Amino acid sequence: MAKWTRKDLISTYDLSAEEITTILDTASEFKKVSERRIKKVPALRGKTVVNLFVEPSTRTRTSFELAEQRLSADIINISATTSSLTKGETLLDTAKNIEALQVNLLVMRHSAAGSHYFLAKRLSCGVINAGDGAHCHPTQALLDTFTIREKKGRIEGLNVSIIGDILHSRVARSNIWALIKLGANVTIGGPATLVPREFEKIGVRVCDNLKDTLEGADVVNLLRIQHERQRASFFPSIGEYAAIFGLNKETIKYLKPDALVMHPGPINRGVELDSSIADGPQSVILEQVTNGLAVRMAVLYLIAGCL
Ligand code: CP
């Protein structure tokens, strides 16, 4: 296992294949903890973690908080609406004030791409990215790769297709970097306006129709259309998007029968994914959520060991 030396986790782009594998292997051990009768270990006893969520979240926030509790950390939760950010305090001042309370780790979600790099350079506590704008969501990509590895036994050589709003997706970017480093063949698909061709430069196959994107895939990861980040009209209507790029009872026939169907959530049911498929036998969507807990325990544990 590669020795972990980072005090921050900001992007899968920064990680080597060995570091990603270290996180996944550590997560495998922590998954066993959550299957015990007593689901708690003392690994972060005496450490304080602040969860600062400046954007909405259900899965990531709950999962980080539970991971911290399972590791016996002391936890403070701050949300944007109840913080002094609403009074005009800068993000750096907020973070410096949190650090002045001898906090060991800051887990943050923020709408500004790069905000974690900015803080990590200026703080001595660890900084973990729980999502920054359309840039990165490293723990989502790590839990996705963990789930693929657990289900398929490997990542190298698998065909993984990611479909939807790639342009605005931190999940897509983080998955692409992690999967390429681990040797997967990555295809991205969706409306040409939402699927940047520049990914071809790093070996990603780019498709603009659903059939080509799905055929031969071992794994398909569906993404939500991110209306909150779109400043223009990228396709005529949601109905048209669902008809052309939605995974449903008809279009799932393009997939191999043993292909995994994944989604980071939240799902827009009936748009990118029909309920019959989201809740069907090929879906591993809720297993992704379960694995997110183990992956976040691993990340917190490895980073805390470097502080
Ligand atoms: N997948 C994900 O990041 O979900 P939340 O926005 O609910 O955290």
PDB file of C-alpha atoms and ligand atoms in Angstrom:
ATOM      1  CA  MET A   1       0.000   0.000   0.000  1.00  0.00           C
ATOM      2  CA  ALA A   2       1.419   3.470  -0.935  1.00  0.00           C
ATOM      3  CA  LYS A   3       2.318   5.654   2.069  1.00  0.00           C
ATOM      4  CA  TRP A   4      -0.192   8.524   2.424  1.00  0.00           C
ATOM      5  CA  THR A   5       1.501  11.930   2.742  1.00  0.00           C
ATOM      6  CA  ARG A   6      -1.204  14.497   1.902  1.00  0.00           C
ATOM      7  CA  LYS A   7      -2.864  16.823   4.415  1.00  0.00           C
ATOM      8  CA  ASP A   8      -5.596  17.725   1.893  1.00  0.00           C
ATOM      9  CA  LEU A   9      -7.829  15.944  -0.626  1.00  0.00           C
ATOM     10  CA  ILE A  10      -8.887  18.376  -3.293  1.00  0.00           C
ATOM     11  CA  SER A  11      -8.993  16.560  -6.626  1.00  0.00           C
ATOM     12  CA  THR A  12      -8.533  13.084  -8.103  1.00  0.00           C
ATOM     13  CA  TYR A  13      -6.380  14.871 -10.710  1.00  0.00           C
ATOM     14  CA  ASP A  14      -3.685  15.291  -8.011  1.00  0.00           C
ATOM     15  CA  LEU A  15      -3.689  11.625  -6.970  1.00  0.00           C
ATOM     16  CA  SER A  16      -1.511   8.839  -8.359  1.00  0.00           C
ATOM     17  CA  ALA A  17      -3.000   5.424  -9.173  1.00  0.00           C
ATOM     18  CA  GLU A  18      -1.187   4.108  -6.076  1.00  0.00           C
ATOM     19  CA  GLU A  19      -2.756   6.767  -3.835  1.00  0.00           C
ATOM     20  CA  ILE A  20      -6.235   6.023  -5.214  1.00  0.00           C
ATOM     21  CA  THR A  21      -5.658   2.313  -4.582  1.00  0.00           C
ATOM     22  CA  THR A  22      -4.527   3.082  -1.015  1.00  0.00           C
ATOM     23  CA  ILE A  23      -7.815   4.910  -0.380  1.00  0.00           C
ATOM     24  CA  LEU A  24      -9.872   2.073  -1.907  1.00  0.00           C
ATOM     25  CA  ASP A  25      -7.999  -0.618   0.065  1.00  0.00           C
ATOM     26  CA  THR A  26      -8.371   1.374   3.309  1.00  0.00           C
ATOM     27  CA  ALA A  27     -12.088   1.835   2.561  1.00  0.00           C
ATOM     28  CA  SER A  28     -12.467  -1.948   2.197  1.00  0.00           C
ATOM     29  CA  GLU A  29     -11.249  -2.308   5.789  1.00  0.00           C
ATOM     30  CA  PHE A  30     -13.553   0.461   7.040  1.00  0.00           C
ATOM     31  CA  LYS A  31     -16.541  -1.103   5.267  1.00  0.00           C
ATOM     32  CA  LYS A  32     -16.117  -4.075   7.627  1.00  0.00           C
ATOM     33  CA  VAL A  33     -16.406  -1.694  10.618  1.00  0.00           C
ATOM     34  CA  SER A  34     -19.880  -0.612   9.460  1.00  0.00           C
ATOM     35  CA  GLU A  35     -20.943  -4.256   9.242  1.00  0.00           C
ATOM     36  CA  ARG A  36     -20.075  -4.910  12.930  1.00  0.00           C
ATOM     37  CA  ARG A  37     -22.543  -4.701  15.827  1.00  0.00           C
ATOM     38  CA  ILE A  38     -20.503  -1.825  17.327  1.00  0.00           C
ATOM     39  CA  LYS A  39     -19.842   0.426  14.338  1.00  0.00           C
ATOM     40  CA  LYS A  40     -17.335   2.751  15.963  1.00  0.00           C
ATOM     41  CA  VAL A  41     -13.510   2.900  16.162  1.00  0.00           C
ATOM     42  CA  PRO A  42     -11.315   5.404  18.078  1.00  0.00           C
ATOM     43  CA  ALA A  43      -9.144   6.411  15.067  1.00  0.00           C
ATOM     44  CA  LEU A  44     -10.025  10.152  15.225  1.00  0.00           C
ATOM     45  CA  ARG A  45     -10.543  10.430  18.996  1.00  0.00           C
ATOM     46  CA  GLY A  46      -9.324  13.870  20.120  1.00  0.00           C
ATOM     47  CA  LYS A  47      -9.513  15.314  16.564  1.00  0.00           C
ATOM     48  CA  THR A  48     -12.027  18.010  15.646  1.00  0.00           C
ATOM     49  CA  VAL A  49     -13.676  18.188  12.210  1.00  0.00           C
ATOM     50  CA  VAL A  50     -15.712  21.111  10.895  1.00  0.00           C
ATOM     51  CA  ASN A  51     -18.177  20.449   8.066  1.00  0.00           C
ATOM     52  CA  LEU A  52     -18.768  23.715   6.211  1.00  0.00           C
ATOM     53  CA  PHE A  53     -21.455  23.295   3.538  1.00  0.00           C
ATOM     54  CA  VAL A  54     -22.029  26.438   1.506  1.00  0.00           C
ATOM     55  CA  GLU A  55     -24.099  24.501  -1.099  1.00  0.00           C
ATOM     56  CA  PRO A  56     -26.956  22.029  -0.522  1.00  0.00           C
ATOM     57  CA  SER A  57     -26.177  18.351   0.049  1.00  0.00           C
ATOM     58  CA  THR A  58     -27.946  15.263   1.324  1.00  0.00           C
ATOM     59  CA  ARG A  59     -25.634  12.311   0.624  1.00  0.00           C
ATOM     60  CA  THR A  60     -22.175  13.876   0.997  1.00  0.00           C
ATOM     61  CA  ARG A  61     -22.911  15.829   4.134  1.00  0.00           C
ATOM     62  CA  THR A  62     -24.681  12.963   5.919  1.00  0.00           C
ATOM     63  CA  SER A  63     -21.995  10.536   4.847  1.00  0.00           C
ATOM     64  CA  PHE A  64     -19.089  12.714   6.051  1.00  0.00           C
ATOM     65  CA  GLU A  65     -20.824  13.401   9.349  1.00  0.00           C
ATOM     66  CA  LEU A  66     -21.536   9.731   9.956  1.00  0.00           C
ATOM     67  CA  ALA A  67     -17.974   8.784   8.927  1.00  0.00           C
ATOM     68  CA  GLU A  68     -16.599  11.272  11.462  1.00  0.00           C
ATOM     69  CA  GLN A  69     -18.888   9.896  14.184  1.00  0.00           C
ATOM     70  CA  ARG A  70     -17.854   6.308  13.390  1.00  0.00           C
ATOM     71  CA  LEU A  71     -14.200   7.404  13.751  1.00  0.00           C
ATOM     72  CA  SER A  72     -14.959   9.082  17.126  1.00  0.00           C
ATOM     73  CA  ALA A  73     -14.079  12.633  16.009  1.00  0.00           C
ATOM     74  CA  ASP A  74     -15.578  15.760  17.590  1.00  0.00           C
ATOM     75  CA  ILE A  75     -17.778  17.431  14.964  1.00  0.00           C
ATOM     76  CA  ILE A  76     -19.088  20.921  14.266  1.00  0.00           C
ATOM     77  CA  ASN A  77     -21.516  21.519  11.362  1.00  0.00           C
ATOM     78  CA  ILE A  78     -21.794  24.944   9.754  1.00  0.00           C
ATOM     79  CA  SER A  79     -24.194  25.770   6.941  1.00  0.00           C
ATOM     80  CA  ALA A  80     -24.005  28.898   4.807  1.00  0.00           C
ATOM     81  CA  THR A  81     -27.375  30.281   5.818  1.00  0.00           C
ATOM     82  CA  THR A  82     -26.553  30.269   9.540  1.00  0.00           C
ATOM     83  CA  SER A  83     -22.924  31.409   9.232  1.00  0.00           C
ATOM     84  CA  SER A  84     -21.420  34.897   9.166  1.00  0.00           C
ATOM     85  CA  LEU A  85     -20.777  34.430   5.430  1.00  0.00           C
ATOM     86  CA  THR A  86     -24.306  35.880   5.096  1.00  0.00           C
ATOM     87  CA  LYS A  87     -23.033  39.088   6.791  1.00  0.00           C
ATOM     88  CA  GLY A  88     -20.266  39.615   4.258  1.00  0.00           C
ATOM     89  CA  GLU A  89     -17.392  37.770   5.962  1.00  0.00           C
ATOM     90  CA  THR A  90     -14.899  36.419   3.444  1.00  0.00           C
ATOM     91  CA  LEU A  91     -14.422  32.671   3.073  1.00  0.00           C
ATOM     92  CA  LEU A  92     -10.788  33.028   4.182  1.00  0.00           C
ATOM     93  CA  ASP A  93     -11.792  34.911   7.348  1.00  0.00           C
ATOM     94  CA  THR A  94     -14.415  32.267   8.139  1.00  0.00           C
ATOM     95  CA  ALA A  95     -11.851  29.507   7.621  1.00  0.00           C
ATOM     96  CA  LYS A  96      -9.123  31.290   9.648  1.00  0.00           C
ATOM     97  CA  ASN A  97     -11.580  31.736  12.526  1.00  0.00           C
ATOM     98  CA  ILE A  98     -12.471  28.055  12.395  1.00  0.00           C
ATOM     99  CA  GLU A  99      -8.766  27.152  12.399  1.00  0.00           C
ATOM    100  CA  ALA A 100      -8.147  29.447  15.396  1.00  0.00           C
ATOM    101  CA  LEU A 101     -10.293  27.016  17.402  1.00  0.00           C
ATOM    102  CA  GLN A 102      -7.593  24.323  16.863  1.00  0.00           C
ATOM    103  CA  VAL A 103      -9.699  22.422  14.361  1.00  0.00           C
ATOM    104  CA  ASN A 104      -7.826  19.556  12.670  1.00  0.00           C
ATOM    105  CA  LEU A 105      -9.899  19.055   9.520  1.00  0.00           C
ATOM    106  CA  LEU A 106     -12.167  21.212   7.387  1.00  0.00           C
ATOM    107  CA  VAL A 107     -14.617  19.389   5.087  1.00  0.00           C
ATOM    108  CA  MET A 108     -16.145  21.928   2.717  1.00  0.00           C
ATOM    109  CA  ARG A 109     -18.626  22.155  -0.141  1.00  0.00           C
ATOM    110  CA  HIS A 110     -18.562  25.449  -2.007  1.00  0.00           C
ATOM    111  CA  SER A 111     -19.889  26.742  -5.320  1.00  0.00           C
ATOM    112  CA  ALA A 112     -16.566  28.388  -6.250  1.00  0.00           C
ATOM    113  CA  ALA A 113     -14.235  26.133  -8.257  1.00  0.00           C
ATOM    114  CA  GLY A 114     -10.756  26.245  -6.724  1.00  0.00           C
ATOM    115  CA  SER A 115     -11.884  27.454  -3.285  1.00  0.00           C
ATOM    116  CA  HIS A 116     -10.303  24.386  -1.637  1.00  0.00           C
ATOM    117  CA  TYR A 117      -6.919  24.945  -3.294  1.00  0.00           C
ATOM    118  CA  PHE A 118      -7.107  28.558  -2.114  1.00  0.00           C
ATOM    119  CA  LEU A 119      -7.777  27.561   1.509  1.00  0.00           C
ATOM    120  CA  ALA A 120      -5.420  24.560   1.627  1.00  0.00           C
ATOM    121  CA  LYS A 121      -2.463  26.845   0.809  1.00  0.00           C
ATOM    122  CA  ARG A 122      -3.390  29.207   3.659  1.00  0.00           C
ATOM    123  CA  LEU A 123      -4.432  26.822   6.449  1.00  0.00           C
ATOM    124  CA  SER A 124      -2.406  24.328   8.445  1.00  0.00           C
ATOM    125  CA  CYS A 125      -5.437  22.107   9.098  1.00  0.00           C
ATOM    126  CA  GLY A 126      -6.412  19.461   6.554  1.00  0.00           C
ATOM    127  CA  VAL A 127      -8.856  20.491   3.815  1.00  0.00           C
ATOM    128  CA  ILE A 128     -11.190  17.945   2.187  1.00  0.00           C
ATOM    129  CA  ASN A 129     -13.200  18.816  -0.894  1.00  0.00           C
ATOM    130  CA  ALA A 130     -16.863  17.782  -0.651  1.00  0.00           C
ATOM    131  CA  GLY A 131     -17.577  19.456  -4.026  1.00  0.00           C
ATOM    132  CA  ASP A 132     -16.455  22.761  -5.554  1.00  0.00           C
ATOM    133  CA  GLY A 133     -18.669  24.183  -8.279  1.00  0.00           C
ATOM    134  CA  ALA A 134     -18.285  22.335 -11.580  1.00  0.00           C
ATOM    135  CA  HIS A 135     -14.672  21.455 -10.745  1.00  0.00           C
ATOM    136  CA  CYS A 136     -14.198  18.393  -8.482  1.00  0.00           C
ATOM    137  CA  HIS A 137     -15.978  15.988  -6.173  1.00  0.00           C
ATOM    138  CA  PRO A 138     -13.164  13.589  -5.324  1.00  0.00           C
ATOM    139  CA  THR A 139     -14.908  11.454  -2.693  1.00  0.00           C
ATOM    140  CA  GLN A 140     -17.800  10.847  -5.124  1.00  0.00           C
ATOM    141  CA  ALA A 141     -15.355   9.565  -7.760  1.00  0.00           C
ATOM    142  CA  LEU A 142     -13.592   7.437  -5.150  1.00  0.00           C
ATOM    143  CA  LEU A 143     -16.843   5.855  -3.962  1.00  0.00           C
ATOM    144  CA  ASP A 144     -17.819   5.253  -7.588  1.00  0.00           C
ATOM    145  CA  THR A 145     -14.501   3.529  -8.370  1.00  0.00           C
ATOM    146  CA  PHE A 146     -14.759   1.588  -5.078  1.00  0.00           C
ATOM    147  CA  THR A 147     -18.229   0.337  -6.110  1.00  0.00           C
ATOM    148  CA  ILE A 148     -17.051  -0.634  -9.601  1.00  0.00           C
ATOM    149  CA  ARG A 149     -14.010  -2.468  -8.192  1.00  0.00           C
ATOM    150  CA  GLU A 150     -16.144  -4.251  -5.596  1.00  0.00           C
ATOM    151  CA  LYS A 151     -18.740  -5.356  -8.158  1.00  0.00           C
ATOM    152  CA  LYS A 152     -16.466  -6.144 -11.116  1.00  0.00           C
ATOM    153  CA  GLY A 153     -13.281  -7.121  -9.271  1.00  0.00           C
ATOM    154  CA  ARG A 154     -11.103  -4.620 -11.145  1.00  0.00           C
ATOM    155  CA  ILE A 155     -11.061  -1.226 -12.868  1.00  0.00           C
ATOM    156  CA  GLU A 156      -8.324  -1.754 -15.459  1.00  0.00           C
ATOM    157  CA  GLY A 157      -9.677  -2.609 -18.902  1.00  0.00           C
ATOM    158  CA  LEU A 158     -13.336  -1.950 -18.045  1.00  0.00           C
ATOM    159  CA  ASN A 159     -15.472   0.194 -20.355  1.00  0.00           C
ATOM    160  CA  VAL A 160     -17.102   2.946 -18.301  1.00  0.00           C
ATOM    161  CA  SER A 161     -19.605   5.333 -19.910  1.00  0.00           C
ATOM    162  CA  ILE A 162     -20.643   8.612 -18.318  1.00  0.00           C
ATOM    163  CA  ILE A 163     -23.757  10.240 -19.787  1.00  0.00           C
ATOM    164  CA  GLY A 164     -25.307  13.659 -19.323  1.00  0.00           C
ATOM    165  CA  ASP A 165     -24.223  17.143 -18.417  1.00  0.00           C
ATOM    166  CA  ILE A 166     -20.474  16.530 -18.492  1.00  0.00           C
ATOM    167  CA  LEU A 167     -19.713  20.225 -19.003  1.00  0.00           C
ATOM    168  CA  HIS A 168     -21.066  21.285 -15.598  1.00  0.00           C
ATOM    169  CA  SER A 169     -20.290  18.086 -13.697  1.00  0.00           C
ATOM    170  CA  ARG A 170     -17.636  17.879 -10.990  1.00  0.00           C
ATOM    171  CA  VAL A 171     -18.593  14.207 -10.659  1.00  0.00           C
ATOM    172  CA  ALA A 172     -17.759  13.540 -14.317  1.00  0.00           C
ATOM    173  CA  ARG A 173     -14.412  15.341 -14.149  1.00  0.00           C
ATOM    174  CA  SER A 174     -13.379  13.579 -10.939  1.00  0.00           C
ATOM    175  CA  ASN A 175     -14.485  10.183 -12.256  1.00  0.00           C
ATOM    176  CA  ILE A 176     -12.691  10.657 -15.577  1.00  0.00           C
ATOM    177  CA  TRP A 177      -9.362  11.437 -13.867  1.00  0.00           C
ATOM    178  CA  ALA A 178      -9.642   8.553 -11.378  1.00  0.00           C
ATOM    179  CA  LEU A 179     -10.800   5.992 -13.948  1.00  0.00           C
ATOM    180  CA  ILE A 180      -8.154   6.904 -16.545  1.00  0.00           C
ATOM    181  CA  LYS A 181      -5.419   6.655 -13.883  1.00  0.00           C
ATOM    182  CA  LEU A 182      -6.675   3.192 -12.915  1.00  0.00           C
ATOM    183  CA  GLY A 183      -6.668   2.018 -16.551  1.00  0.00           C
ATOM    184  CA  ALA A 184     -10.384   2.075 -17.480  1.00  0.00           C
ATOM    185  CA  ASN A 185     -11.610   2.953 -20.980  1.00  0.00           C
ATOM    186  CA  VAL A 186     -13.841   5.983 -20.484  1.00  0.00           C
ATOM    187  CA  THR A 187     -16.597   7.122 -22.871  1.00  0.00           C
ATOM    188  CA  ILE A 188     -18.633  10.276 -22.331  1.00  0.00           C
ATOM    189  CA  GLY A 189     -21.950  10.948 -24.062  1.00  0.00           C
ATOM    190  CA  GLY A 190     -24.781  13.444 -24.195  1.00  0.00           C
ATOM    191  CA  PRO A 191     -25.846  16.477 -26.241  1.00  0.00           C
ATOM    192  CA  ALA A 192     -22.797  17.868 -28.109  1.00  0.00           C
ATOM    193  CA  THR A 193     -23.301  21.173 -26.261  1.00  0.00           C
ATOM    194  CA  LEU A 194     -22.761  19.448 -22.894  1.00  0.00           C
ATOM    195  CA  VAL A 195     -19.952  17.023 -23.801  1.00  0.00           C
ATOM    196  CA  PRO A 196     -16.619  18.831 -24.213  1.00  0.00           C
ATOM    197  CA  ARG A 197     -14.456  17.354 -26.997  1.00  0.00           C
ATOM    198  CA  GLU A 198     -11.292  18.431 -25.146  1.00  0.00           C
ATOM    199  CA  PHE A 199     -11.486  15.246 -23.045  1.00  0.00           C
ATOM    200  CA  GLU A 200     -10.350  13.366 -26.164  1.00  0.00           C
ATOM    201  CA  LYS A 201      -6.866  14.777 -25.486  1.00  0.00           C
ATOM    202  CA  ILE A 202      -6.571  12.553 -22.382  1.00  0.00           C
ATOM    203  CA  GLY A 203      -7.862   9.437 -24.133  1.00  0.00           C
ATOM    204  CA  VAL A 204     -11.603   9.717 -23.442  1.00  0.00           C
ATOM    205  CA  ARG A 205     -13.966   8.593 -26.225  1.00  0.00           C
ATOM    206  CA  VAL A 206     -16.642  11.207 -26.930  1.00  0.00           C
ATOM    207  CA  CYS A 207     -20.092  10.252 -28.315  1.00  0.00           C
ATOM    208  CA  ASP A 208     -23.126  12.342 -29.168  1.00  0.00           C
ATOM    209  CA  ASN A 209     -25.706   9.549 -29.273  1.00  0.00           C
ATOM    210  CA  LEU A 210     -26.941   7.175 -26.599  1.00  0.00           C
ATOM    211  CA  LYS A 211     -26.615   3.886 -28.514  1.00  0.00           C
ATOM    212  CA  ASP A 212     -22.874   4.350 -29.179  1.00  0.00           C
ATOM    213  CA  THR A 213     -22.312   5.504 -25.596  1.00  0.00           C
ATOM    214  CA  LEU A 214     -24.032   2.455 -24.077  1.00  0.00           C
ATOM    215  CA  GLU A 215     -22.928  -0.381 -26.369  1.00  0.00           C
ATOM    216  CA  GLY A 216     -20.051  -2.381 -24.889  1.00  0.00           C
ATOM    217  CA  ALA A 217     -20.138  -0.569 -21.552  1.00  0.00           C
ATOM    218  CA  ASP A 218     -19.475  -2.554 -18.371  1.00  0.00           C
ATOM    219  CA  VAL A 219     -20.644   0.398 -16.298  1.00  0.00           C
ATOM    220  CA  VAL A 220     -22.873   3.363 -17.098  1.00  0.00           C
ATOM    221  CA  ASN A 221     -22.913   6.393 -14.817  1.00  0.00           C
ATOM    222  CA  LEU A 222     -25.882   8.732 -15.430  1.00  0.00           C
ATOM    223  CA  LEU A 223     -25.652  12.401 -14.523  1.00  0.00           C
ATOM    224  CA  ARG A 224     -28.297  14.947 -13.703  1.00  0.00           C
ATOM    225  CA  ILE A 225     -28.752  18.053 -15.846  1.00  0.00           C
ATOM    226  CA  GLN A 226     -27.327  20.793 -13.608  1.00  0.00           C
ATOM    227  CA  HIS A 227     -29.758  23.654 -14.213  1.00  0.00           C
ATOM    228  CA  GLU A 228     -28.258  25.582 -11.276  1.00  0.00           C
ATOM    229  CA  ARG A 229     -24.911  25.910 -13.118  1.00  0.00           C
ATOM    230  CA  GLN A 230     -26.219  26.512 -16.658  1.00  0.00           C
ATOM    231  CA  ARG A 231     -26.201  30.055 -17.942  1.00  0.00           C
ATOM    232  CA  ALA A 232     -27.568  29.205 -21.376  1.00  0.00           C
ATOM    233  CA  SER A 233     -29.929  26.777 -23.129  1.00  0.00           C
ATOM    234  CA  PHE A 234     -27.933  23.699 -24.059  1.00  0.00           C
ATOM    235  CA  PHE A 235     -30.853  21.628 -25.438  1.00  0.00           C
ATOM    236  CA  PRO A 236     -34.449  22.407 -26.471  1.00  0.00           C
ATOM    237  CA  SER A 237     -36.380  20.862 -23.559  1.00  0.00           C
ATOM    238  CA  ILE A 238     -36.178  18.363 -20.701  1.00  0.00           C
ATOM    239  CA  GLY A 239     -38.701  16.176 -22.549  1.00  0.00           C
ATOM    240  CA  GLU A 240     -36.465  16.061 -25.614  1.00  0.00           C
ATOM    241  CA  TYR A 241     -33.386  15.307 -23.484  1.00  0.00           C
ATOM    242  CA  ALA A 242     -35.228  12.406 -21.788  1.00  0.00           C
ATOM    243  CA  ALA A 243     -36.390  11.039 -25.150  1.00  0.00           C
ATOM    244  CA  ILE A 244     -32.908  11.134 -26.716  1.00  0.00           C
ATOM    245  CA  PHE A 245     -30.530  10.506 -23.783  1.00  0.00           C
ATOM    246  CA  GLY A 246     -32.670   8.985 -20.998  1.00  0.00           C
ATOM    247  CA  LEU A 247     -32.004   5.432 -19.800  1.00  0.00           C
ATOM    248  CA  ASN A 248     -35.344   3.593 -19.808  1.00  0.00           C
ATOM    249  CA  LYS A 249     -36.852   0.174 -20.549  1.00  0.00           C
ATOM    250  CA  GLU A 250     -36.144   0.610 -24.280  1.00  0.00           C
ATOM    251  CA  THR A 251     -32.666   2.148 -24.231  1.00  0.00           C
ATOM    252  CA  ILE A 252     -31.318  -0.219 -21.546  1.00  0.00           C
ATOM    253  CA  LYS A 253     -31.411  -2.902 -24.290  1.00  0.00           C
ATOM    254  CA  TYR A 254     -28.236  -1.325 -25.727  1.00  0.00           C
ATOM    255  CA  LEU A 255     -26.395  -2.245 -22.487  1.00  0.00           C
ATOM    256  CA  LYS A 256     -24.818  -5.600 -21.623  1.00  0.00           C
ATOM    257  CA  PRO A 257     -27.118  -7.569 -19.255  1.00  0.00           C
ATOM    258  CA  ASP A 258     -24.434  -7.491 -16.530  1.00  0.00           C
ATOM    259  CA  ALA A 259     -23.570  -3.787 -16.908  1.00  0.00           C
ATOM    260  CA  LEU A 260     -23.825  -1.731 -13.715  1.00  0.00           C
ATOM    261  CA  VAL A 261     -26.135   1.296 -13.667  1.00  0.00           C
ATOM    262  CA  MET A 262     -24.801   4.082 -11.436  1.00  0.00           C
ATOM    263  CA  HIS A 263     -25.909   7.582 -10.498  1.00  0.00           C
ATOM    264  CA  PRO A 264     -24.296   9.942  -7.961  1.00  0.00           C
ATOM    265  CA  GLY A 265     -27.681  11.400  -6.960  1.00  0.00           C
ATOM    266  CA  PRO A 266     -29.818  13.374  -6.724  1.00  0.00           C
ATOM    267  CA  ILE A 267     -31.748  11.618  -9.533  1.00  0.00           C
ATOM    268  CA  ASN A 268     -34.211  13.476 -11.712  1.00  0.00           C
ATOM    269  CA  ARG A 269     -36.468  10.475 -12.220  1.00  0.00           C
ATOM    270  CA  GLY A 270     -37.962  10.269 -15.708  1.00  0.00           C
ATOM    271  CA  VAL A 271     -35.295  12.565 -17.163  1.00  0.00           C
ATOM    272  CA  GLU A 272     -31.833  10.927 -17.253  1.00  0.00           C
ATOM    273  CA  LEU A 273     -33.104   7.732 -15.630  1.00  0.00           C
ATOM    274  CA  ASP A 274     -36.499   5.991 -15.432  1.00  0.00           C
ATOM    275  CA  SER A 275     -37.622   4.640 -12.073  1.00  0.00           C
ATOM    276  CA  SER A 276     -37.826   1.115 -13.513  1.00  0.00           C
ATOM    277  CA  ILE A 277     -34.057   1.233 -14.128  1.00  0.00           C
ATOM    278  CA  ALA A 278     -33.067   3.279 -11.037  1.00  0.00           C
ATOM    279  CA  ASP A 279     -34.807   0.682  -8.837  1.00  0.00           C
ATOM    280  CA  GLY A 280     -34.056  -2.281 -11.119  1.00  0.00           C
ATOM    281  CA  PRO A 281     -31.645  -5.233 -10.851  1.00  0.00           C
ATOM    282  CA  GLN A 282     -28.705  -3.544 -12.618  1.00  0.00           C
ATOM    283  CA  SER A 283     -28.784  -0.463 -10.378  1.00  0.00           C
ATOM    284  CA  VAL A 284     -26.112  -0.103  -7.676  1.00  0.00           C
ATOM    285  CA  ILE A 285     -27.140   3.435  -6.744  1.00  0.00           C
ATOM    286  CA  LEU A 286     -27.847   2.786  -3.073  1.00  0.00           C
ATOM    287  CA  GLU A 287     -24.722   0.628  -2.771  1.00  0.00           C
ATOM    288  CA  GLN A 288     -22.772   3.686  -3.956  1.00  0.00           C
ATOM    289  CA  VAL A 289     -24.218   5.574  -0.990  1.00  0.00           C
ATOM    290  CA  THR A 290     -23.292   2.763   1.419  1.00  0.00           C
ATOM    291  CA  ASN A 291     -19.751   2.671   0.016  1.00  0.00           C
ATOM    292  CA  GLY A 292     -19.476   6.450   0.331  1.00  0.00           C
ATOM    293  CA  LEU A 293     -19.397   6.056   4.090  1.00  0.00           C
ATOM    294  CA  ALA A 294     -16.444   3.633   3.972  1.00  0.00           C
ATOM    295  CA  VAL A 295     -14.566   5.788   1.453  1.00  0.00           C
ATOM    296  CA  ARG A 296     -15.027   8.942   3.547  1.00  0.00           C
ATOM    297  CA  MET A 297     -13.896   7.104   6.679  1.00  0.00           C
ATOM    298  CA  ALA A 298     -10.762   6.080   4.762  1.00  0.00           C
ATOM    299  CA  VAL A 299     -10.064   9.609   3.522  1.00  0.00           C
ATOM    300  CA  LEU A 300     -10.547  11.150   6.994  1.00  0.00           C
ATOM    301  CA  TYR A 301      -8.351   8.468   8.577  1.00  0.00           C
ATOM    302  CA  LEU A 302      -5.501   8.784   6.052  1.00  0.00           C
ATOM    303  CA  ILE A 303      -5.458  12.589   6.154  1.00  0.00           C
ATOM    304  CA  ALA A 304      -5.712  12.738   9.960  1.00  0.00           C
ATOM    305  CA  GLY A 305      -2.626  10.510  10.080  1.00  0.00           C
ATOM    306  CA  CYS A 306      -0.618  13.261   8.325  1.00  0.00           C
ATOM    307  CA  LEU A 307      -1.585  16.142  10.631  1.00  0.00           C
TER     308      LEU A 307
HETATM  309  N1   CP B   1     -23.783  12.931  -4.929  1.00  0.00           N
HETATM  310  C1   CP B   1     -23.859  14.047  -4.163  1.00  0.00           C
HETATM  311  O1   CP B   1     -22.906  14.813  -4.047  1.00  0.00           O
HETATM  312  O2   CP B   1     -25.057  14.211  -3.553  1.00  0.00           O
HETATM  313  P1   CP B   1     -25.397  15.421  -2.552  1.00  0.00           P
HETATM  314  O3   CP B   1     -25.407  16.678  -3.375  1.00  0.00           O
HETATM  315  O4   CP B   1     -26.739  15.084  -1.967  1.00  0.00           O
HETATM  316  O5   CP B   1     -24.324  15.467  -1.514  1.00  0.00           O
END
